[in-house]
């Protein structure tokens, strides 16, 4: 990120803007300065209830693992090759490893991209546990505004599990017009000359085509998650950022406030706009390790977490969009979480995945949490995604030995 946003003012070629903030080299600065580029809503923490994280360093310098092509990787070599901005490893609830780069620190909030979806999955569980959200309810009953769209007949569960039959091409390389319109509606892309200002909730009126039945195999459509955020606000009668703060963020003991990007009318980008520190993302993982509870107080129902671990459909995953990134892995997707199903001698591993290399890995049986932020050049890198999964597997083996 040499030169990016350096100088008073920076040279025009060095400025991170709404037009380039997701592109390298600007992203290495922009991903932890998001609220200087896109409007955000605060997610307050409770300074009086912070969960302390003790330090118990472990030496992973000798950790080595084989990549998908058989080449050997070192721990340090992987961190460099994967454009790591920050990484925090918790073992038995203590910080075993922590590192920051590209101007980040322990206090820097970094964008989660689609790991934000997994945060929504926990909030959905908290609301369902309170009887506020019924996953089996049809979407149009909660949001009559989408009754005449392709979402008619879909349930909130279909949205939670990415199994709605919505015709939407989320190609981050070709960027089809529908995806560009979505980005503009969420306030993530600048309007072109002559464009009329749009907003996220109004965007759904244009989603009228289906490409399969609801209940189909895993079909990755980010607007599904934003629609869920809207449904939560309608069902609970409160803003998404406030709901997350009160039901998840403050109770789990976050150390710093978070934030989430919003559109021109204040609608949250629940699918990808949340920004948290690496330590606090690790605290979210620790909440899963401890069954959704902190100090005996249940935050996310234990039954909801068990449902994530057990009730996904591996056949639906295998027929879906992302299976080629994980060849040979036994995976399902449930309530916005990816789950690597239990193998011999181990339990499931929950994980969240975001474009440009955002990761949260949680292995409850081994009491391992890995939070990793990156500024990788490609949104979905077909080489780095499976390599990162192997790195996480090597950490799982290391803490189990």
XYZ file of C-alpha atoms in Angstrom:
401
model
C 0.000 0.000 0.000
C 3.041 2.250 -0.422
C 1.924 5.798 -1.152
C -1.812 5.176 -0.776
C -3.412 8.062 1.143
C 0.006 9.491 1.955
C 0.537 13.254 1.804
C -1.598 16.320 2.510
C -3.400 15.871 0.221
C -2.389 12.557 -1.374
C -1.525 12.658 -5.047
C -4.580 11.903 -7.222
C -3.202 8.479 -8.184
C -2.772 7.572 -4.485
C -6.291 8.388 -3.295
C -8.663 5.663 -2.115
C -12.143 6.557 -3.361
C -15.593 5.052 -3.696
C -14.603 4.072 -7.228
C -11.444 2.107 -6.330
C -11.633 1.175 -2.644
C -11.984 -2.576 -3.289
C -9.072 -2.653 -5.753
C -5.410 -3.272 -4.925
C -3.354 -1.403 -3.806
C -6.037 0.925 -2.397
C -7.833 -1.860 -0.520
C -4.935 -2.420 1.907
C -5.732 1.038 3.311
C -9.450 1.265 2.543
C -10.481 -2.037 4.155
C -9.669 -0.635 7.593
C -10.821 2.921 6.831
C -14.225 2.023 5.387
C -16.200 4.646 7.248
C -14.101 7.352 5.575
C -15.420 6.136 2.213
C -18.925 4.727 2.763
C -21.514 5.996 5.301
C -21.909 3.674 8.288
C -24.142 3.044 11.287
C -22.527 2.497 14.684
C -22.660 -0.830 16.533
C -21.901 0.247 20.123
C -20.165 -2.041 22.588
C -20.468 -1.977 26.389
C -17.129 -0.784 27.832
C -18.179 -2.029 31.269
C -18.709 -5.597 30.056
C -15.661 -6.309 27.871
C -14.581 -9.926 27.739
C -10.854 -9.981 28.607
C -8.512 -11.968 26.373
C -5.433 -13.259 28.128
C -2.257 -13.797 26.154
C -0.698 -17.262 25.954
C 1.643 -17.102 22.932
C 2.418 -20.225 20.961
C 5.183 -20.657 18.426
C 3.731 -21.557 15.036
C 6.904 -20.686 13.128
C 7.637 -24.348 12.505
C 4.153 -25.120 11.240
C 4.211 -26.384 7.660
C 1.497 -27.782 5.440
C 0.961 -28.952 1.893
C -1.034 -26.857 -0.540
C -3.568 -28.362 -2.962
C -0.778 -28.841 -5.541
C 1.468 -30.638 -3.040
C 3.869 -27.709 -2.549
C 4.949 -27.135 1.061
C 4.024 -23.880 2.764
C 5.361 -22.337 5.926
C 3.175 -20.431 8.370
C 4.952 -17.142 7.626
C 5.044 -17.741 3.892
C 1.296 -18.272 3.803
C 0.558 -15.077 5.753
C 2.616 -13.055 3.285
C 1.246 -14.751 0.162
C -2.359 -14.288 1.292
C -2.025 -10.495 1.778
C -2.773 -10.718 5.492
C -3.828 -7.475 7.174
C -4.494 -8.980 10.603
C -4.733 -12.389 12.230
C -5.737 -13.455 15.742
C -5.622 -17.079 16.885
C -7.370 -18.076 20.115
C -6.552 -21.402 21.748
C -8.685 -22.286 24.782
C -9.896 -18.678 24.877
C -6.398 -17.120 25.018
C -4.490 -15.243 22.343
C -1.999 -17.757 20.976
C -0.940 -15.638 18.003
C -1.613 -12.091 16.826
C -0.189 -9.991 14.012
C -1.066 -6.793 12.143
C 0.136 -5.282 8.860
C -0.576 -2.466 6.411
C -1.039 0.123 9.147
C -3.521 -1.916 11.182
C -3.485 -2.350 14.957
C -5.541 -4.194 17.548
C -7.936 -1.205 17.566
C -8.469 -1.050 13.786
C -11.894 -2.117 12.487
C -11.602 -4.021 9.201
C -14.415 -4.861 6.825
C -15.680 -8.439 7.105
C -17.180 -8.562 3.615
C -19.365 -11.685 3.580
C -18.304 -12.874 7.017
C -20.946 -10.235 7.831
C -23.486 -12.820 6.688
C -22.371 -15.160 9.464
C -22.870 -12.347 11.981
C -26.447 -12.049 10.711
C -26.854 -15.788 11.226
C -26.141 -15.355 14.940
C -28.514 -12.404 15.255
C -31.198 -14.458 13.502
C -30.726 -17.131 16.164
C -31.009 -14.597 18.973
C -34.237 -13.215 17.485
C -35.648 -16.681 16.820
C -34.912 -17.646 20.422
C -36.999 -14.689 21.570
C -39.889 -15.620 19.303
C -39.393 -12.477 17.196
C -38.311 -14.255 14.002
C -39.832 -17.449 12.593
C -37.463 -18.964 9.993
C -40.330 -20.892 8.380
C -42.419 -17.788 7.735
C -42.879 -16.702 4.089
C -40.837 -13.638 3.210
C -43.816 -11.747 1.778
C -45.701 -12.058 5.075
C -42.958 -10.079 6.801
C -42.226 -7.800 3.840
C -45.293 -7.349 1.608
C -43.145 -5.031 -0.517
C -41.548 -8.086 -2.210
C -44.760 -10.049 -2.817
C -44.599 -9.351 -6.560
C -40.927 -10.279 -6.939
C -39.085 -13.575 -7.411
C -39.051 -13.925 -3.618
C -42.765 -14.759 -3.534
C -43.155 -18.193 -1.935
C -39.685 -18.185 -0.375
C -39.310 -18.537 3.374
C -36.835 -16.838 5.651
C -35.163 -20.253 5.967
C -34.583 -20.313 2.205
C -32.797 -16.977 2.554
C -30.805 -18.117 5.579
C -29.520 -21.178 3.739
C -28.990 -19.547 0.294
C -31.585 -21.817 -1.303
C -33.936 -19.275 -2.851
C -34.456 -19.621 -6.602
C -33.491 -16.053 -7.491
C -31.980 -15.232 -10.878
C -28.943 -13.185 -9.860
C -25.442 -13.583 -11.244
C -22.877 -12.697 -8.565
C -19.869 -12.751 -10.876
C -17.116 -10.636 -9.297
C -14.981 -10.766 -12.449
C -17.467 -9.952 -15.226
C -19.636 -7.713 -12.998
C -22.921 -8.092 -14.892
C -25.224 -5.030 -14.941
C -27.505 -6.434 -12.232
C -24.571 -6.785 -9.825
C -23.360 -3.276 -10.611
C -26.874 -1.930 -9.957
C -26.893 -3.758 -6.623
C -23.552 -2.230 -5.628
C -24.815 1.244 -6.528
C -28.008 0.670 -4.542
C -25.984 -0.303 -1.454
C -23.810 2.832 -1.760
C -20.688 0.787 -2.536
C -20.217 2.079 -6.084
C -20.444 5.670 -7.311
C -23.298 6.663 -9.560
C -22.378 7.151 -13.206
C -23.229 10.408 -14.987
C -26.962 10.454 -15.579
C -27.731 7.754 -12.992
C -30.627 8.357 -10.643
C -29.926 7.771 -6.968
C -31.098 4.324 -5.896
C -31.448 2.489 -2.586
C -31.225 -1.082 -1.386
C -34.880 -1.677 -0.521
C -36.023 -0.262 -3.838
C -33.593 -2.559 -5.651
C -35.718 -5.643 -4.865
C -38.546 -4.496 -7.130
C -36.318 -5.392 -10.079
C -35.650 -8.980 -8.938
C -38.563 -10.645 -10.711
C -36.956 -13.657 -12.407
C -36.282 -17.082 -10.931
C -33.659 -19.558 -12.058
C -35.050 -22.508 -10.134
C -37.462 -23.460 -7.366
C -37.122 -22.216 -3.822
C -35.415 -24.964 -1.850
C -32.914 -25.652 -4.626
C -29.230 -26.352 -3.963
C -26.876 -23.751 -2.521
C -27.110 -20.623 -4.717
C -25.075 -17.652 -3.545
C -27.111 -14.442 -3.763
C -25.944 -11.633 -1.474
C -29.232 -9.669 -1.737
C -30.877 -12.563 0.137
C -28.961 -11.541 3.247
C -29.754 -7.855 2.940
C -33.399 -8.826 2.576
C -33.114 -10.787 5.818
C -31.675 -7.706 7.507
C -34.726 -5.766 6.395
C -37.050 -8.565 7.599
C -35.360 -8.513 11.019
C -35.848 -4.768 11.308
C -39.523 -5.102 10.359
C -40.141 -8.030 12.732
C -38.338 -6.447 15.698
C -39.231 -2.820 15.060
C -35.626 -1.672 15.442
C -32.593 -0.878 13.301
C -30.334 -3.776 12.371
C -27.227 -2.147 13.891
C -29.066 -1.573 17.166
C -30.412 -5.130 17.241
C -26.951 -6.574 16.709
C -25.487 -4.305 19.374
C -28.083 -5.116 22.031
C -28.574 -8.840 21.395
C -25.079 -9.964 20.338
C -22.323 -7.363 20.464
C -22.685 -6.005 23.987
C -23.541 -9.360 25.622
C -20.555 -11.195 24.110
C -18.176 -8.587 25.527
C -16.833 -6.774 22.471
C -13.884 -4.522 23.268
C -14.514 -1.917 20.569
C -17.542 -0.506 18.740
C -18.231 -1.889 15.306
C -20.053 -0.381 12.368
C -21.929 -1.398 9.230
C -22.213 0.394 5.917
C -25.595 1.834 4.965
C -27.246 3.029 1.768
C -28.577 6.501 1.051
C -31.692 5.843 3.170
C -29.908 4.093 6.036
C -30.548 0.459 5.044
C -27.680 -1.770 6.282
C -25.456 -3.815 4.000
C -26.039 -6.921 6.121
C -24.494 -9.063 3.401
C -21.030 -7.566 3.597
C -20.698 -4.187 5.277
C -19.832 -4.975 8.895
C -16.485 -3.698 10.234
C -14.940 -5.122 13.434
C -11.504 -5.507 14.983
C -9.727 -8.845 14.609
C -9.838 -9.434 18.357
C -13.569 -8.816 18.470
C -14.200 -11.111 15.512
C -12.253 -13.736 17.458
C -14.556 -13.085 20.422
C -17.493 -13.944 18.153
C -15.797 -17.244 17.376
C -15.262 -17.876 21.075
C -18.998 -17.431 21.592
C -19.534 -20.424 19.301
C -16.871 -22.420 21.139
C -18.844 -21.846 24.331
C -22.181 -22.902 22.882
C -23.584 -19.417 22.349
C -23.252 -18.402 25.996
C -21.027 -16.130 28.044
C -20.640 -16.550 31.788
C -23.772 -18.690 31.926
C -25.963 -16.231 30.026
C -27.266 -17.581 26.721
C -26.828 -15.085 23.854
C -27.538 -17.326 20.869
C -29.649 -20.414 21.672
C -27.574 -23.558 21.962
C -30.183 -25.326 19.848
C -29.628 -22.806 17.047
C -25.891 -23.507 17.024
C -26.556 -27.249 17.075
C -28.925 -26.769 14.147
C -26.167 -24.994 12.194
C -23.799 -27.873 12.917
C -26.210 -30.680 12.105
C -29.048 -29.642 9.818
C -27.372 -28.416 6.645
C -27.743 -30.304 3.377
C -24.403 -31.596 2.011
C -26.059 -32.687 -1.259
C -27.413 -29.172 -1.754
C -23.928 -27.795 -1.098
C -22.279 -30.216 -3.529
C -24.668 -29.071 -6.263
C -24.098 -25.408 -5.463
C -21.927 -22.501 -6.483
C -18.936 -22.748 -4.125
C -18.219 -26.490 -3.906
C -15.402 -26.250 -6.525
C -13.380 -24.087 -4.106
C -13.274 -26.991 -1.612
C -12.604 -30.174 -3.599
C -13.139 -33.304 -1.574
C -14.367 -31.463 1.540
C -17.557 -32.581 3.282
C -19.350 -29.242 3.762
C -22.837 -27.862 4.233
C -24.243 -24.346 4.615
C -26.755 -23.429 7.288
C -27.960 -20.094 8.677
C -25.177 -18.150 6.929
C -22.389 -20.414 8.222
C -20.265 -22.869 6.295
C -19.680 -26.097 8.208
C -17.013 -28.669 7.529
C -18.696 -31.777 8.800
C -17.057 -33.949 11.468
C -14.351 -36.356 10.423
C -12.751 -39.162 12.409
C -11.653 -37.967 15.829
C -13.017 -34.443 15.559
C -16.097 -32.280 15.601
C -17.413 -29.830 13.013
C -15.623 -26.651 12.015
C -17.759 -23.566 11.500
C -16.413 -20.914 9.167
C -17.316 -17.604 7.588
C -15.888 -16.525 4.240
C -15.641 -13.070 2.704
C -14.253 -11.818 -0.585
C -10.662 -10.605 -0.746
C -9.643 -13.077 1.974
C -11.781 -12.480 5.068
C -12.045 -15.580 7.283
C -13.346 -16.785 10.614
C -12.669 -20.416 11.535
C -14.138 -21.978 14.687
C -13.372 -25.508 15.896
C -15.325 -25.916 19.155
C -13.954 -29.378 19.956
C -10.373 -28.089 19.834
C -11.318 -24.706 21.350
C -9.676 -23.013 18.382
C -10.693 -19.696 16.794
C -8.896 -18.063 13.859
C -9.847 -14.566 12.689
C -8.044 -13.401 9.546
C -8.385 -10.172 7.575
C -6.762 -9.720 4.173
C -6.597 -7.389 1.194
C -6.204 -9.968 -1.541
C -6.364 -8.629 -5.082
C -8.975 -11.098 -6.359
C -12.448 -11.273 -4.770
C -12.641 -15.084 -4.893
C -9.182 -16.480 -5.504
C -9.398 -20.126 -6.662
C -5.880 -20.782 -5.394
C -5.935 -18.926 -2.061
C -9.342 -20.152 -0.854
C -8.395 -23.864 -0.728
C -4.892 -22.937 0.468
C -6.370 -20.954 3.366
C -8.550 -23.919 4.270
C -5.466 -26.134 4.442
C -3.705 -23.547 6.608
C -6.650 -23.633 9.006
C -6.514 -27.440 9.012
C -2.827 -27.278 9.920
C -3.647 -24.984 12.857
C -6.364 -27.399 13.964
C -3.838 -30.226 14.005
C -1.263 -28.076 15.794
C -3.525 -27.178 18.706
C -4.747 -30.762 18.998
C -1.228 -32.208 19.286
